[in-house]
Coordinates of N, CA and C in Angstrom, one line a residue:
X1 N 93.5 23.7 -3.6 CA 92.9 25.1 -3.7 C 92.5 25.4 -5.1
X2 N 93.2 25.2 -6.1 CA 93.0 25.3 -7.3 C 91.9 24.6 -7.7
X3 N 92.0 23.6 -7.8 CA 90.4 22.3 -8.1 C 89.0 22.8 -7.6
X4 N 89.1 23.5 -6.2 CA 88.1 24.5 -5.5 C 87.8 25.3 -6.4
X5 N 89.3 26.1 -6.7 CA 88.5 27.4 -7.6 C 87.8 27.1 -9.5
X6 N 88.4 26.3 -9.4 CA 87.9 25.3 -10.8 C 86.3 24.7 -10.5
X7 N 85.7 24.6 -9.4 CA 84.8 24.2 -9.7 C 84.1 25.2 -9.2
X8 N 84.4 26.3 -8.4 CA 83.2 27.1 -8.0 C 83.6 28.1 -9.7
X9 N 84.0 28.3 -10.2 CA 84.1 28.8 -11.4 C 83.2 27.9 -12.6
X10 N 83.3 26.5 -12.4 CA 82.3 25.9 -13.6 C 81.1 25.9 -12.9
X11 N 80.8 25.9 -11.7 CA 79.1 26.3 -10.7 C 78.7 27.1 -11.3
X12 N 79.4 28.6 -11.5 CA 79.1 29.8 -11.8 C 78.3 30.1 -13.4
X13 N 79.5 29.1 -14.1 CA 79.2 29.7 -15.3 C 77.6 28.7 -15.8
X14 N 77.8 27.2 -15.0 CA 76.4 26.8 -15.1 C 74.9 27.5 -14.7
X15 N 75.1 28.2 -13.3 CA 74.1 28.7 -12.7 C 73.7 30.3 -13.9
X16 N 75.2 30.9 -14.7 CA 74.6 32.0 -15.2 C 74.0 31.5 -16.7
X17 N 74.7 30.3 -17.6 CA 73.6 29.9 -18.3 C 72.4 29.3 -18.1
X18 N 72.0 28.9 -16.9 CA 70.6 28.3 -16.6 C 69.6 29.9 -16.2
X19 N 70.3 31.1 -15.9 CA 69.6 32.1 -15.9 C 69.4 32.8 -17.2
X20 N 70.4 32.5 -18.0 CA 70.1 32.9 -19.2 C 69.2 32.2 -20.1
X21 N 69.1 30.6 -19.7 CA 68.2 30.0 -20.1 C 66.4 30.1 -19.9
X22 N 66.5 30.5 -18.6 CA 65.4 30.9 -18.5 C 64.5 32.5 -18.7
X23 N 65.4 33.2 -19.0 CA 65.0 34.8 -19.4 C 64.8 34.1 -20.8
X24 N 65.7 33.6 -21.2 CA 65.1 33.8 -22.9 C 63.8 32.8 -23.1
X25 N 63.7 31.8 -22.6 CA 62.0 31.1 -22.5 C 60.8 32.0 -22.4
X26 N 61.8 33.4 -21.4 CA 60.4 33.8 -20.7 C 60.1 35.2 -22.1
X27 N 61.2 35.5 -22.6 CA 61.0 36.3 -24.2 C 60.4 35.2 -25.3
X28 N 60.7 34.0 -25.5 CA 59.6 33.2 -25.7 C 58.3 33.0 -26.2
X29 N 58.0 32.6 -24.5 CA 56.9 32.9 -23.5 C 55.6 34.0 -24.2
X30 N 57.1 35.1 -24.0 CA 55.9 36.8 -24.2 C 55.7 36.7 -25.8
X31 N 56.6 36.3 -26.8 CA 56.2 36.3 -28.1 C 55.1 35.4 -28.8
X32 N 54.7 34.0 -28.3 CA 54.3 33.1 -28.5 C 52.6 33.8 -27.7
X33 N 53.1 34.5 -26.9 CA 51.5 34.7 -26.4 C 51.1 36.5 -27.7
X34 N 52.2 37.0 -27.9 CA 51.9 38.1 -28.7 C 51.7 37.4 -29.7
X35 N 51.8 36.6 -30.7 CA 51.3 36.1 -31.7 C 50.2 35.2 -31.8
X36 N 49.8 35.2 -30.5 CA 48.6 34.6 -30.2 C 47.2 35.1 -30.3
X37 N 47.5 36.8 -29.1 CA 46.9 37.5 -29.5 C 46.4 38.7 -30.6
X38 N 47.5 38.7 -31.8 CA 47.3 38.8 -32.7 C 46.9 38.2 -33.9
X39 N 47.2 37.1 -33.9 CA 46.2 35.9 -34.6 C 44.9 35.7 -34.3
X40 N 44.5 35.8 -32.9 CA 42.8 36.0 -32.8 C 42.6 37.4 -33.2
X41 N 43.1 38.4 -33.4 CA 42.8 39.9 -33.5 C 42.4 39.8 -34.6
X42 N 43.3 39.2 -35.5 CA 42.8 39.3 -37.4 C 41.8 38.4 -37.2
X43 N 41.9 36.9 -37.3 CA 40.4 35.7 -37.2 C 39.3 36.5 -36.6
X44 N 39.6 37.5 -36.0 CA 38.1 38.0 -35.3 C 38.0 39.6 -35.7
X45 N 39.1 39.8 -36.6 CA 38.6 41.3 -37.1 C 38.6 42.6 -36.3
X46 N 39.3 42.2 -34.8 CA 39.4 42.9 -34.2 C 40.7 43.8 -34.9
X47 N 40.7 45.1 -35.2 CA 41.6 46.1 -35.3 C 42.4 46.4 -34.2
X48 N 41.3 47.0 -33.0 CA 41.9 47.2 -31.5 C 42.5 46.6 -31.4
X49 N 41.9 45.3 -31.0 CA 43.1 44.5 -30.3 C 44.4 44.3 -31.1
X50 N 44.5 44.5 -32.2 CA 45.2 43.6 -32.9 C 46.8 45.2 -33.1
X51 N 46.0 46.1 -32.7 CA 46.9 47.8 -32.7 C 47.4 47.8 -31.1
X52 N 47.3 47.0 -30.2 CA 47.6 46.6 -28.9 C 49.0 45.7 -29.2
X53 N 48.6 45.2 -30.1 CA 50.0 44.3 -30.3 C 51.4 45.3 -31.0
X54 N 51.0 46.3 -31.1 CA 52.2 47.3 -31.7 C 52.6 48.7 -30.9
X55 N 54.0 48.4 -31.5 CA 54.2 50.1 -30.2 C 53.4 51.4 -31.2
X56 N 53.5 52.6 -30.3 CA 53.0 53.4 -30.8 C 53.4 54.2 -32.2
X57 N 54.8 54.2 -32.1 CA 55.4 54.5 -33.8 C 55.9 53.7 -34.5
X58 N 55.5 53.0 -35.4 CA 56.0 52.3 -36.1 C 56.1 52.4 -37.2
X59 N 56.4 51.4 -38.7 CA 56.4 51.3 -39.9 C 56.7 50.3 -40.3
X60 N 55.5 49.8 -40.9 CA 55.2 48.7 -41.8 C 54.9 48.5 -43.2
X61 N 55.3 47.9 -44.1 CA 55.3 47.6 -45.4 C 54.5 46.1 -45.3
X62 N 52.9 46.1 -46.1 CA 52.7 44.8 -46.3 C 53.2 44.6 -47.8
X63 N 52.9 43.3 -48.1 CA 52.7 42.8 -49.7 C 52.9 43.8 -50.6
X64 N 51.3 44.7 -50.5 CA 51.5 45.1 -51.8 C 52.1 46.7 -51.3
X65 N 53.0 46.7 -50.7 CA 53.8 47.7 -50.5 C 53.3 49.2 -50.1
X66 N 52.4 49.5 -49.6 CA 51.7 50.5 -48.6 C 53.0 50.4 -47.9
X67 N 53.1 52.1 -47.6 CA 53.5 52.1 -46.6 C 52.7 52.8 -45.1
X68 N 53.3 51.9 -44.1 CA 52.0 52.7 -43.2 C 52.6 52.5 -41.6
X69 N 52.2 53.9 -41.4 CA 53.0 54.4 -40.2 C 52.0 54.6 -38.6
X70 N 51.9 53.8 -37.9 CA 51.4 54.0 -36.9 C 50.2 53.4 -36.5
X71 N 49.4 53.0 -35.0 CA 48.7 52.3 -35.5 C 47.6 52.8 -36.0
X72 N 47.1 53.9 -36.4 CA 45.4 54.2 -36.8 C 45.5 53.6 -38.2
X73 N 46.5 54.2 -38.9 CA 46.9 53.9 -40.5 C 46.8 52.0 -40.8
X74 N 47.2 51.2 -39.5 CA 47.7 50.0 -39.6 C 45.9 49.5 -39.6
X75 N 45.5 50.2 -38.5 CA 44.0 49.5 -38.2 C 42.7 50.1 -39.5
X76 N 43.4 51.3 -40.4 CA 42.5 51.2 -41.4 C 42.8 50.9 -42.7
X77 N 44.3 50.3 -42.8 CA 44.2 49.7 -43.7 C 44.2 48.0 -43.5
X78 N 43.8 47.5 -42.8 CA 43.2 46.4 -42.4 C 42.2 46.2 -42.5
X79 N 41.3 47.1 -41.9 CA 39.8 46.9 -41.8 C 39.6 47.6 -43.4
X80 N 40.1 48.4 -44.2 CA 39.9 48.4 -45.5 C 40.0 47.0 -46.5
X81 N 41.2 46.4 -46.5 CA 41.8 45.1 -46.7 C 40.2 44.0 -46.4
X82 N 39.9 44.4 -45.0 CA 38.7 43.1 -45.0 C 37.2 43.5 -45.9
X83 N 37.2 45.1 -45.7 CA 35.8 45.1 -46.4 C 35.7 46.4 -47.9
X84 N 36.9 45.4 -48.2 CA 37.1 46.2 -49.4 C 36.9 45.1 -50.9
X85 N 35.7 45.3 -51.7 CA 35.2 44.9 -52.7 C 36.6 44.6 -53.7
X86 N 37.5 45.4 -53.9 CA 38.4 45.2 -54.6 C 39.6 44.3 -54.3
X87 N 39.6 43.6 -53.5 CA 40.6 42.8 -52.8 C 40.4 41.2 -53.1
X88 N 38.2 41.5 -52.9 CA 38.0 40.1 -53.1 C 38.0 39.0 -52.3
X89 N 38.5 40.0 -51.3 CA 38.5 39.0 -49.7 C 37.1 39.4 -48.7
X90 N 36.5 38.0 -48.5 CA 35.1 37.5 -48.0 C 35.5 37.3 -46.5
X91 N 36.9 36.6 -46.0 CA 37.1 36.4 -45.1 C 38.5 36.1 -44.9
X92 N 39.2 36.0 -43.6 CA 40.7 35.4 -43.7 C 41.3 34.6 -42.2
X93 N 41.5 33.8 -42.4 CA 41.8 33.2 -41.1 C 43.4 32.7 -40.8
X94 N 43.7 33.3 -39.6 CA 45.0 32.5 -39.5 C 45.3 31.2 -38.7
X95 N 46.6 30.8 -38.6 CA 47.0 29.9 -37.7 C 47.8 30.1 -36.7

């Protein structure tokens, strides 16, 4: 009886890390595709899309230490960042 409960007990705890294993793939999964779609967002300059990739309130600090809250602020200091003479950036591409 005991050896029984010894192994439906090691079943268990296999079957709940193979579920665990597979939820976290699937967070992964969703991050690997969000960094995906945000990588073409910037390469293609898209703002929208790339304000799709963020919740609605947020706060971000780039580089040079802006602070900026939300996405309209995110999408115009980006699109400023690309077509801003003082920056000196022609273009930018990611990976």
């Amino acid at each position: 009886m005991r050896s029984l409960i010894v192994i439906f007990l090691l079943g268990s705890v296999v079957v709940l890390a193979a579920q665990e294993t597979t939820e976290r793939e699937k967070d992964h999964e969703a991050l690997r595709a969000l960094t995906k779609t945000a990588t073409t967002a910037l390469n293609n300059q898209d703002m929208d899309k790339l304000a799709e990739c963020f919740v609605d309130d947020f706060t971000f600090i780039p580089v040079d230490q802006t602070v900026i809250k939300g996405k309209k602020e995110m999408q115009a200091y980006y699109q400023g960042v690309l077509n801003n003479e003082q920056y000196g950036i022609k273009s930018i591409k990611f990976a």
